[in-house]
Structures are given as structure tokens and as C-alpha cells.
Coordinates of C-alpha atoms in Angstrom, one line a residue:
M1 CA -4.8 -84.7 65.2
T2 CA -1.3 -86.0 64.4
T3 CA 0.0 -87.4 61.1
T4 CA 2.9 -89.7 60.8
N5 CA 2.9 -90.9 57.3
S6 CA 3.5 -87.9 57.5
A7 CA 1.2 -84.9 56.9
P8 CA 2.4 -84.3 53.3
V9 CA 1.5 -80.6 53.6
E10 CA 4.0 -80.2 56.4
R11 CA 6.7 -81.5 54.1
L12 CA 6.2 -78.5 51.9
T13 CA 7.3 -76.1 54.7
G14 CA 10.0 -73.8 53.4
K15 CA 9.5 -74.9 49.8
N16 CA 9.1 -72.3 47.0
L17 CA 6.3 -73.5 44.8
L18 CA 4.9 -72.3 41.5
V19 CA 1.3 -72.7 40.4
L20 CA 0.5 -72.3 36.7
N21 CA -3.2 -71.6 36.0
W22 CA -5.0 -69.7 33.2
R23 CA -7.0 -67.7 35.8
D24 CA -6.8 -66.8 39.5
I25 CA -9.6 -66.7 42.1
R26 CA -10.3 -63.0 41.4
H27 CA -10.5 -63.3 37.6
P28 CA -13.9 -62.2 36.3
Q29 CA -14.5 -65.7 34.8
S30 CA -13.0 -67.6 37.7
G31 CA -14.7 -71.0 38.3
G32 CA -14.3 -74.3 40.1
A33 CA -10.8 -75.0 38.8
E34 CA -9.5 -71.8 40.3
Q35 CA -11.4 -72.4 43.6
Y36 CA -9.8 -75.9 43.7
M37 CA -6.2 -74.7 43.4
H38 CA -6.7 -71.6 45.5
Q39 CA -8.1 -73.5 48.5
I40 CA -5.2 -75.9 48.3
A41 CA -2.5 -73.2 47.9
V42 CA -3.9 -71.3 50.9
R43 CA -3.3 -74.3 53.1
W44 CA 0.2 -74.8 51.7
V45 CA 1.0 -71.2 52.6
K46 CA -0.3 -71.6 56.1
A47 CA 2.0 -74.6 56.4
G48 CA 5.0 -72.4 55.6
A49 CA 5.4 -72.8 51.9
T50 CA 5.9 -69.9 49.5
V51 CA 3.4 -70.0 46.6
T52 CA 3.7 -67.9 43.4
W53 CA 0.7 -68.1 41.0
F54 CA 1.3 -67.2 37.4
T55 CA -1.8 -66.5 35.4
S56 CA -3.6 -64.4 32.8
R57 CA -4.7 -60.8 33.4
G58 CA -8.4 -60.1 33.3
V59 CA -10.1 -56.8 32.8
A60 CA -9.2 -54.2 35.5
Q61 CA -6.9 -56.7 37.2
S62 CA -3.4 -55.5 38.4
A63 CA -0.2 -57.2 37.2
H64 CA 0.8 -58.2 40.8
E65 CA -1.3 -58.9 43.8
V66 CA -1.1 -60.9 47.0
I67 CA -4.2 -62.9 47.8
D68 CA -4.4 -64.9 51.1
G69 CA -0.6 -65.1 51.2
I70 CA -0.3 -66.2 47.5
T71 CA 1.8 -64.0 45.2
V72 CA -0.2 -63.6 42.0
I73 CA 1.6 -62.5 38.8
R74 CA -0.7 -61.7 35.8
S75 CA 0.3 -61.4 32.2
G76 CA -1.4 -61.8 28.9
G77 CA -5.0 -62.8 27.9
A78 CA -6.7 -66.1 27.4
L79 CA -4.2 -67.2 24.7
G80 CA -1.4 -64.7 25.1
L81 CA -0.8 -66.1 28.6
Y82 CA 1.0 -69.2 27.4
P83 CA 4.0 -67.6 25.5
R84 CA 4.4 -65.1 28.3
A85 CA 4.4 -67.9 30.9
A86 CA 7.0 -69.7 28.8
A87 CA 9.3 -66.7 28.8
W88 CA 8.8 -66.1 32.5
M89 CA 9.6 -69.7 33.3
L90 CA 12.8 -69.5 31.3
A91 CA 13.8 -66.3 33.2
S92 CA 12.6 -67.2 36.7
G93 CA 11.7 -70.8 36.9
K94 CA 14.9 -72.2 38.3
K95 CA 14.3 -70.7 41.8
F96 CA 11.3 -73.0 42.5
D97 CA 11.3 -76.3 44.3
G98 CA 8.2 -77.7 42.6
V99 CA 5.5 -76.8 40.1
I100 CA 1.7 -77.4 39.9
D101 CA 0.8 -77.2 36.3
C102 CA -2.9 -76.8 35.9
Q103 CA -4.1 -78.0 32.5
N104 CA -7.2 -76.3 31.3
G105 CA -7.4 -77.7 27.8
I106 CA -4.2 -75.9 26.6
P107 CA -1.2 -77.1 28.6
F108 CA 1.6 -74.8 29.8
F109 CA 4.2 -77.4 28.7
S110 CA 6.3 -76.4 31.7
P111 CA 8.8 -79.3 31.4
V112 CA 10.1 -77.6 28.2
F113 CA 10.9 -74.4 30.0
L114 CA 12.1 -75.6 33.4
P115 CA 15.1 -77.7 34.5
R116 CA 14.7 -81.4 33.8
S117 CA 15.1 -82.2 37.5
M118 CA 12.2 -79.9 38.5
P119 CA 9.3 -81.8 40.2
I120 CA 6.2 -81.1 38.1
V121 CA 2.7 -82.3 38.8
Q122 CA -0.1 -81.7 36.2
V123 CA -3.6 -81.1 37.6
V124 CA -6.4 -82.1 35.2
H125 CA -10.1 -81.4 35.9
H126 CA -11.4 -83.0 32.7
V127 CA -10.5 -83.8 29.2
H128 CA -11.4 -81.1 26.6
Q129 CA -11.3 -83.1 23.3
D130 CA -15.0 -82.6 22.6
Q131 CA -15.1 -79.1 23.9
F132 CA -12.6 -77.6 21.5
A133 CA -15.2 -77.9 18.7
T134 CA -17.8 -75.9 20.7
R135 CA -15.4 -72.9 21.2
F136 CA -13.2 -72.8 18.1
G137 CA -13.5 -73.4 14.3
R138 CA -12.4 -76.6 12.8
P139 CA -8.6 -75.8 12.3
L140 CA -8.1 -74.3 15.8
A141 CA -10.2 -77.2 17.4
A142 CA -7.9 -79.7 15.7
I143 CA -4.8 -77.9 17.0
G144 CA -6.3 -77.9 20.5
R145 CA -7.0 -81.6 20.4
F146 CA -3.4 -82.3 19.1
L147 CA -1.8 -80.1 21.8
E148 CA -3.9 -81.7 24.6
K149 CA -3.3 -85.3 23.5
D150 CA -0.2 -86.0 21.4
V151 CA 2.1 -83.1 22.3
A152 CA 1.2 -83.0 26.0
R153 CA 1.7 -86.8 26.3
F154 CA 5.2 -86.4 24.8
V155 CA 6.2 -83.4 26.8
Y156 CA 5.0 -84.5 30.2
G157 CA 6.0 -88.1 29.7
N158 CA 5.6 -90.2 32.9
R159 CA 5.4 -87.3 35.3
S160 CA 2.6 -87.6 37.9
I161 CA -0.9 -86.3 37.2
A162 CA -3.5 -85.3 39.7
A163 CA -7.0 -86.0 38.4
V164 CA -10.0 -84.7 40.3
S165 CA -12.1 -87.9 39.7
P166 CA -11.9 -91.5 38.5
S167 CA -13.8 -90.4 35.4
T168 CA -11.1 -87.9 34.5
R169 CA -8.4 -90.5 35.1
L170 CA -10.3 -92.9 32.8
E171 CA -10.5 -90.2 30.1
L172 CA -6.8 -89.5 30.4
R173 CA -6.1 -93.2 29.9
R174 CA -8.6 -94.0 27.2
R175 CA -8.7 -90.8 25.2
L176 CA -5.3 -89.2 25.6
G177 CA -3.3 -92.4 26.1
Y178 CA -1.4 -91.3 29.2
T179 CA 0.5 -94.1 30.8
G180 CA 2.2 -92.5 33.8
P181 CA 1.0 -92.4 37.4
I182 CA -2.4 -90.7 37.8
F183 CA -3.7 -90.0 41.3
V184 CA -7.2 -89.0 42.3
V185 CA -7.3 -85.8 44.3
P186 CA -11.0 -84.7 44.6
N187 CA -12.3 -81.3 45.4
G188 CA -13.1 -80.3 48.9
T189 CA -16.4 -78.6 49.6
V190 CA -18.2 -76.3 52.0
E191 CA -18.2 -77.0 55.7
L192 CA -21.3 -78.9 56.8
P193 CA -23.9 -76.6 58.2
E194 CA -24.8 -77.4 61.8
N195 CA -28.6 -77.4 61.0
V196 CA -30.5 -78.1 57.8
G197 CA -34.0 -77.4 56.7
P198 CA -36.9 -77.0 57.3
R199 CA -37.6 -77.8 53.7
D200 CA -40.3 -76.2 51.6
P201 CA -43.8 -77.7 52.0
D202 CA -44.1 -78.0 48.2
P203 CA -41.8 -80.3 46.2
T204 CA -38.8 -78.1 45.4
I205 CA -35.8 -78.5 43.2
A206 CA -32.8 -76.2 43.6
V207 CA -30.1 -76.0 40.9
V208 CA -26.9 -74.1 41.3
S209 CA -25.1 -73.8 38.0
R210 CA -23.4 -71.5 35.5
L211 CA -25.8 -70.9 32.7
V212 CA -23.6 -72.2 29.8
P213 CA -24.4 -74.6 27.0
H214 CA -22.7 -77.8 28.3
K215 CA -24.7 -77.6 31.6
R216 CA -27.8 -78.3 29.4
I217 CA -30.3 -76.5 31.6
D218 CA -32.6 -76.5 28.5
L219 CA -32.8 -80.3 28.7
L220 CA -33.8 -80.0 32.4
L221 CA -36.5 -77.5 31.6
G222 CA -37.9 -79.8 29.0
Q223 CA -38.1 -82.6 31.6
I224 CA -39.6 -80.2 34.2
A225 CA -42.5 -79.6 31.7
V226 CA -43.2 -83.3 31.8
V227 CA -43.0 -83.5 35.6
V228 CA -45.4 -80.6 36.4
E229 CA -48.2 -82.6 34.7
S230 CA -47.9 -85.1 37.6
I231 CA -46.7 -82.7 40.3
P232 CA -48.5 -79.4 39.6
N233 CA -47.2 -77.7 42.8
L234 CA -43.5 -78.3 41.8
R235 CA -41.1 -75.4 42.4
V236 CA -37.7 -75.0 40.7
D237 CA -35.1 -72.5 41.9
I238 CA -32.2 -71.9 39.4
V239 CA -29.3 -70.0 41.0
G240 CA -26.5 -68.8 38.7
D241 CA -25.8 -66.6 35.7
G242 CA -24.3 -66.9 32.3
P243 CA -24.7 -66.3 28.6
E244 CA -27.6 -68.8 28.3
K245 CA -29.8 -67.0 30.8
D246 CA -32.0 -65.1 28.3
R247 CA -32.4 -68.1 26.1
L248 CA -33.3 -70.3 29.0
Q249 CA -35.9 -67.9 30.3
G250 CA -37.4 -67.9 26.8
I251 CA -37.6 -71.6 26.8
A252 CA -39.3 -71.6 30.2
A253 CA -41.8 -69.1 29.0
D254 CA -42.5 -71.2 25.8
L255 CA -43.1 -74.3 28.0
N256 CA -45.5 -72.3 30.3
L257 CA -43.1 -72.9 33.3
M258 CA -42.7 -69.4 34.6
S259 CA -45.1 -70.1 37.5
H260 CA -42.9 -73.0 38.4
V261 CA -39.3 -71.9 37.6
T262 CA -37.6 -68.9 39.2
F263 CA -34.3 -67.7 37.7
H264 CA -32.5 -66.1 40.6
G265 CA -29.3 -65.1 38.8
Y266 CA -26.1 -64.9 40.7
Q267 CA -26.6 -64.8 44.5
P268 CA -24.3 -64.4 47.5
N269 CA -23.6 -67.5 49.4
E270 CA -26.1 -66.9 52.2
V271 CA -29.0 -66.6 49.6
R272 CA -27.8 -69.6 47.7
D273 CA -27.6 -71.6 50.9
A274 CA -31.1 -70.5 52.0
L275 CA -32.5 -71.8 48.7
L276 CA -30.6 -75.1 49.0
S277 CA -31.6 -75.6 52.6
R278 CA -35.3 -75.7 51.7
A279 CA -35.0 -77.8 48.6
W280 CA -36.1 -81.5 48.3
I281 CA -33.5 -82.4 45.7
T282 CA -31.1 -80.9 43.2
A283 CA -30.5 -81.9 39.6
S284 CA -27.8 -82.1 37.0
T285 CA -28.3 -82.6 33.2
S286 CA -24.7 -81.6 32.4
A287 CA -23.0 -83.2 29.4
A288 CA -19.9 -84.0 31.5
E289 CA -17.8 -82.6 34.4
G290 CA -14.5 -83.2 36.0
W291 CA -16.3 -83.3 39.4
G292 CA -19.8 -82.3 40.6
C293 CA -18.9 -79.4 42.9
S294 CA -22.5 -78.2 43.2
V295 CA -23.7 -81.8 43.8
I296 CA -21.5 -82.2 46.9
E297 CA -22.4 -78.7 48.1
A298 CA -26.0 -79.7 48.0
N299 CA -25.2 -82.9 49.7
A300 CA -23.7 -80.9 52.6
W301 CA -27.2 -79.5 53.1
G302 CA -28.6 -83.0 53.0
I303 CA -30.0 -82.6 49.5
P304 CA -29.8 -85.6 47.1
C305 CA -29.1 -85.2 43.4
I306 CA -30.8 -86.7 40.3
A307 CA -28.3 -86.6 37.4
L308 CA -27.4 -88.1 34.1
R309 CA -24.8 -90.8 34.4
V310 CA -21.9 -88.8 32.8
P311 CA -18.2 -88.4 33.6
G312 CA -17.5 -86.6 36.8
I313 CA -21.2 -86.4 38.0
R314 CA -21.4 -90.2 38.2
D315 CA -18.5 -90.1 40.6
S316 CA -20.1 -87.4 42.8
V317 CA -23.4 -89.3 43.2
V318 CA -23.6 -92.5 45.1
D319 CA -26.5 -94.1 43.1
G320 CA -29.4 -95.1 45.4
E321 CA -27.9 -93.4 48.5
T322 CA -27.1 -89.8 47.8
G323 CA -29.1 -89.5 44.6
W324 CA -30.2 -91.2 41.4
L325 CA -28.3 -91.7 38.2
V326 CA -30.2 -91.8 34.9
D327 CA -28.8 -93.5 31.9
E328 CA -31.0 -91.9 29.2
A329 CA -32.1 -88.2 29.0
R330 CA -35.6 -89.3 28.0
D331 CA -36.0 -91.1 31.3
F332 CA -35.0 -88.1 33.4
G333 CA -38.5 -86.8 34.0
R334 CA -39.9 -90.2 35.0
T335 CA -37.0 -90.7 37.4
L336 CA -37.5 -87.2 38.8
I337 CA -41.1 -87.9 39.6
K338 CA -40.1 -91.2 41.3
A339 CA -37.4 -89.4 43.3
L340 CA -39.7 -86.7 44.5
E341 CA -42.2 -89.3 45.6
E342 CA -39.5 -91.2 47.5
V343 CA -38.3 -88.2 49.5
S344 CA -41.9 -87.1 50.2
D345 CA -41.8 -89.9 52.8
H346 CA -40.4 -88.5 56.1
A347 CA -38.3 -91.6 57.0
T348 CA -36.8 -91.8 53.5
A349 CA -36.0 -88.1 53.4
E350 CA -34.3 -88.3 56.8
S351 CA -32.1 -91.3 55.9
T352 CA -31.2 -89.8 52.5
T353 CA -30.3 -86.5 54.2
K354 CA -28.0 -88.4 56.6
A355 CA -26.3 -90.3 53.8
C356 CA -25.8 -87.1 51.8
R357 CA -24.1 -85.3 54.7
V358 CA -21.9 -88.2 55.6
W359 CA -20.7 -88.4 51.9
A360 CA -20.1 -84.6 51.7
A361 CA -18.1 -84.7 55.0
R362 CA -15.5 -86.9 53.3
F363 CA -14.5 -84.0 50.9
T364 CA -12.6 -81.4 52.8
W365 CA -10.1 -78.9 51.4
D366 CA -7.6 -80.0 54.1
R367 CA -7.7 -83.5 52.7
S368 CA -7.4 -82.2 49.1
A369 CA -4.4 -80.1 50.1
A370 CA -2.7 -83.1 51.8
L371 CA -3.4 -85.4 48.8
L372 CA -2.0 -83.0 46.2
A373 CA 1.0 -82.3 48.5
G374 CA 1.5 -86.1 48.7
V375 CA 1.7 -86.4 44.9
L376 CA 4.2 -83.5 44.7
V377 CA 6.3 -85.1 47.5
E378 CA 6.3 -88.4 45.7
E379 CA 7.3 -86.7 42.5
T380 CA 10.4 -85.4 44.2
G381 CA 11.3 -88.9 45.3
A382 CA 11.7 -87.6 48.8
T383 CA 10.1 -90.4 50.8
G384 CA 12.0 -93.4 52.0
A385 CA 9.0 -95.6 51.4
S386 CA 9.1 -94.7 47.7
K387 CA 12.7 -95.8 47.3
T388 CA 12.5 -99.0 49.3
Q389 CA 9.0 -100.3 48.6
R390 CA 8.1 -102.1 45.4
R391 CA 4.5 -101.9 44.2
R392 CA 3.6 -103.9 41.1
A393 CA 0.2 -102.2 40.5
R394 CA 0.0 -98.9 38.8
S395 CA -1.5 -95.9 40.4
D396 CA -5.1 -96.7 39.2
M397 CA -5.3 -99.7 41.5
S398 CA -5.8 -99.1 45.3
S399 CA -6.3 -101.4 48.2
L400 CA -8.2 -100.7 51.4
A401 CA -6.9 -102.5 54.6
L402 CA -8.8 -102.6 57.9
F403 CA -7.2 -103.9 61.1
S404 CA -6.9 -103.6 64.8
T405 CA -4.2 -101.0 65.5
P406 CA -1.0 -102.6 67.0
P407 CA 0.4 -101.0 70.1
K408 CA 3.6 -99.7 68.3
F409 CA 2.0 -98.9 65.0
N410 CA 4.3 -96.8 62.9
P411 CA 2.9 -96.2 59.4
S412 CA 5.8 -94.0 58.3
V413 CA 7.8 -97.2 57.9
S414 CA 6.0 -98.3 54.7
L415 CA 3.4 -95.7 53.8
R416 CA 3.9 -93.4 50.9
A417 CA 2.9 -89.7 50.9
T418 CA 0.1 -90.6 48.6
D419 CA -1.4 -93.2 51.0
E420 CA -4.0 -92.3 53.7
A421 CA -4.7 -93.8 57.1
I422 CA -7.3 -93.1 59.7
E423 CA -7.8 -94.6 63.2
V424 CA -11.2 -94.9 65.0
D425 CA -11.6 -96.6 68.4
G426 CA -8.5 -98.8 68.0
R427 CA -9.3 -99.8 64.4
T428 CA -7.2 -98.5 61.6
S429 CA -8.2 -98.2 57.9
V430 CA -5.5 -97.5 55.3
L431 CA -6.0 -96.6 51.6
L432 CA -2.9 -97.7 49.7
N433 CA -2.5 -96.2 46.2
G434 CA -0.8 -98.1 43.4
C435 CA -1.1 -101.3 45.5
D436 CA -2.8 -104.6 44.9
E437 CA -3.8 -107.1 47.7
T438 CA -0.5 -109.0 47.6
D439 CA 1.6 -105.8 47.9
A440 CA -0.8 -104.6 50.7
M441 CA -0.3 -107.8 52.8
G442 CA 3.5 -107.4 52.5
M443 CA 3.3 -103.8 53.6
L444 CA 1.1 -104.7 56.6
R445 CA 3.5 -107.4 57.7
R446 CA 6.3 -104.8 57.8
L447 CA 4.0 -102.6 59.9
G448 CA 3.5 -105.5 62.4
V449 CA 0.0 -106.3 61.2
F450 CA -0.7 -110.0 60.5
E451 CA -4.5 -110.1 60.5
A452 CA -6.4 -107.6 58.3
D453 CA -9.3 -107.3 56.0
V454 CA -7.7 -106.4 52.7
R455 CA -9.7 -105.6 49.5
L456 CA -9.3 -103.6 46.3
A457 CA -10.8 -100.2 46.8
D458 CA -13.8 -99.4 44.6
R459 CA -14.6 -96.0 43.1
D460 CA -16.3 -94.6 46.3
G461 CA -13.5 -95.9 48.5
I462 CA -10.9 -94.1 46.3
L463 CA -12.9 -90.9 46.4
A464 CA -13.8 -90.9 50.1
G465 CA -10.5 -92.3 51.4
P466 CA -10.0 -94.7 54.2
S467 CA -13.0 -93.4 56.1
G468 CA -15.1 -94.9 53.4
A469 CA -18.3 -94.2 51.5
P470 CA -21.8 -93.9 53.0
H471 CA -22.7 -97.6 52.8
A472 CA -24.7 -99.1 55.6
D473 CA -22.5 -102.2 55.8
H474 CA -19.2 -100.4 56.0
E475 CA -17.1 -101.9 58.8
L476 CA -15.2 -98.9 60.1
A477 CA -16.7 -97.7 63.4
G478 CA -17.7 -94.1 63.7
L479 CA -18.6 -93.7 60.0
D480 CA -21.6 -91.6 60.8
D481 CA -19.5 -89.0 62.6
P482 CA -16.5 -88.1 60.3
S483 CA -15.1 -85.9 63.1
R484 CA -14.2 -89.0 65.1
G485 CA -11.6 -90.2 62.7
R486 CA -8.0 -89.4 63.6
P487 CA -5.6 -89.2 60.6
I488 CA -2.4 -91.1 61.3

């Protein structure tokens, strides 16, 4: 595979980069946010970048460690981290060529402590305005909301933001009032297993989740109690641990569900995968997410998801193709029964499995690393296309162009580092960020393309990139085999 627009990760070779994150991958409470940045940083290190990760110090963790080539510096606890990070940036920050500032509710405010010319990209998984009240008393919650919204908006100004989903971008616009460029850089996921199934002979639901309040597993259990009245042989496997485990087991007992529901606790990957591979569907009753990591992991095993239509999760599920979205919690059980009935049909189950796996294949950590690298490269103003090319649309608008590849096609002439292009069997598909149809046509003419199908990209197109979403009528050849695509 060759990249000419040009593999943004390769442009980080030789760069000294700083990652600010409240935890690292080996922290006792590490989660999806740490997995996201770690997977990306590992790929940057392999490309020749130097990555330093400044973070908090968990129980029994050392102050310094090298993990997969990433130099990890730990100092302070959950809140003490931030003043220590500020002092460390003032002392050592000038040596870096770029910064990834991961915002986990409380920003690091890195622009205050680093040179004004320093390229800084904020990574935001989700907006925490509602969550502050669930963790802090009223005064501290108010301070948290003020820091995340008003202070952060002032400090970071119009610097680029990488949001993990369109839902998060929308929340940043509507709730926090951010007006600068926001690019969608979704999570990657596990590699698709070569074989899936066979599934359990009985209707089976597998849920992989941390057992914490906002996941609302209690709501799911209440709906399961309704479902078993119609499907008495239903089995539910819940994989994961957390502070809610004892309470949830008590609820299951009160609802007489212990013969249907098994709490497996935390399990190693091979056990988790074995449970997923035999499931019929997975489920999510979460209040909101930045992105549905567990949804896409289940999709990789061909497992569709039934979920409430909430931020993040609604981006992860292609309604009617890779799962079912439910608007009201009271309708969840009824929809769950319908979903299980649908996938009990062999042909429906087979087509759904295929759609799920095609969708999951779009989300790779290599692509995530390239997309975030592209945002950082653009923030440095290092690309010629950025300087010479005018785009009237802001970053939220994207266009998808599909055309026959010209003999001397050279996308580096006009493509930005945040754009994506893929070629399959002589046909090229390009996703142009911050670009409306008029701008797109002008760009294509500079590339020597005079006939193309150009349209505004929808949510699924933005998430899946130029290779597209799992729609049956998508025009790009080779969609059912993501490996056929050749990034250009």
C-alpha cells in the first residue's frame, strides 16, 4: 500500500511529541480513552516519532516507564496531576514539536503553559457537563462545568479538536460553544476474526461492559424480565466488573433472572471473545458514550446491537443494518423480542453478520493513527494544500467524490492531511473534510478529474471514510472486502 496525500503518520517521523492524558494504559482504572491514545501512539512510534506520555500515578505504578516504545512519566493523583503537569510543561515543554491534549472532563490547559507557536490538538471523547453532578457535590460540579466549557473555550481558542464521533462534535458545538475546526477521528477496533460462530442454539445476548452507573445495566435487566416472558429459553452473558456488580446481581435475583443471566466478571480476551462468538445479539442501555467500542467489537464477531438512541452509540450502530436503535427505554424489551425473532431466521442472521463485519472492518487503529496525525499535521500548517487551497465550509461539512482514476492521478496536489482517498479496481473514492460540493468540484478539476459523482457525506460516510458504510446500494466496488481497498 502506498500513500501520496501523504500517509500523515509518516510526516511525524523524527518529531518529538507529547501526549497529556489523565491515565496511561497500565493504570488500574484505564479504559477506552487510554486504549485509544495508546494504540495511536504506538503506531506513531513505529513510524519514527518520539512520544512522551505525561499522566497521573496510580497505586503501585512507577514514576517512569517505557511501554511499547512510549516514555511514560507519572506524577500526582486524579486531581493533583493537573498542577504537576502545568509545572512540568513550563520546565520541559519547549522541546516538543507537537502536543496531543486529551481532555477527560478537566482540561490540561496546555496552551497556557507551552509556547504560543506550539501545535496543540485537543482530543475529546465526550462532553462531561452532565457527569460532573454524578461525581462531585454542587460547588465542585459547577466548577467542573465552568472549566470544561467557558475557560477551555477561551484558552484553546480556534485550535483543532479531534472528536471520536459526530455525536461528540455536535455536543462540543451545541453545549460548549466551540467554533474552531473539529475533526472526527473514530476509534479503531479488534482485528476481524477469520471465523465466527457457531452461535448458541438458544437465543443469547452477550454484553461486554464496565459495571458503572451510566451504563445502566439495571435498565437492561428490567427489560430482560419482560423478554423472558415471551422467550423463556433466553440466555444473557454479562462480561465485565465494576462497583455496580453486587447491586446488579441483587436486582437480577429480585427479578428471578438468575437462571437466565450470568455475571462473568472480568475475563481475559479469549474468554470474552468465546462468549461473543456464540451470541445472537449484544445490547446497550448506556445513557451516553463518546463511541460504542464494545458495539464495534461485537460487530467484528458478526453480532448486531440493540441500543438506545443516545450520543456515541447512535453513531456506532447503523440502524436496520448492524443493529436496532430504540428511542424510548420503555420500548427496549419489545424491540429486543423483535430483534431476536428476526435473527432466528438463518438468511437474516447471515446477512446481518456480513453487514456487521463489513462495518467493523472500517475501523482500524492504523486509520485512527493516520487521521489524528493528519489533524496534527494540519495544525502545524505544514501542508502546501492547506496554504494554497481555500475551503469555504467548516470542518463539520465533508464531501464524498467517486470517479474513475486518471492515468496521472496525483492527490498530493490538492488533498489535505485530513482528507482520505482509496482506490479499488480503477475507481477512486475521496472524503474531503471541510469541503462542500462546490469546493470539491474545484479540487477535482485541479486533480485532472472532470467527471465525478460528488455528494455531501452523511454520518456513516464520515465515520467509515471513503470506503463507505455497509449500504447495499453503495457504488464503490469491492465494498464487501475491505482489504481490496488501496489507500492513495
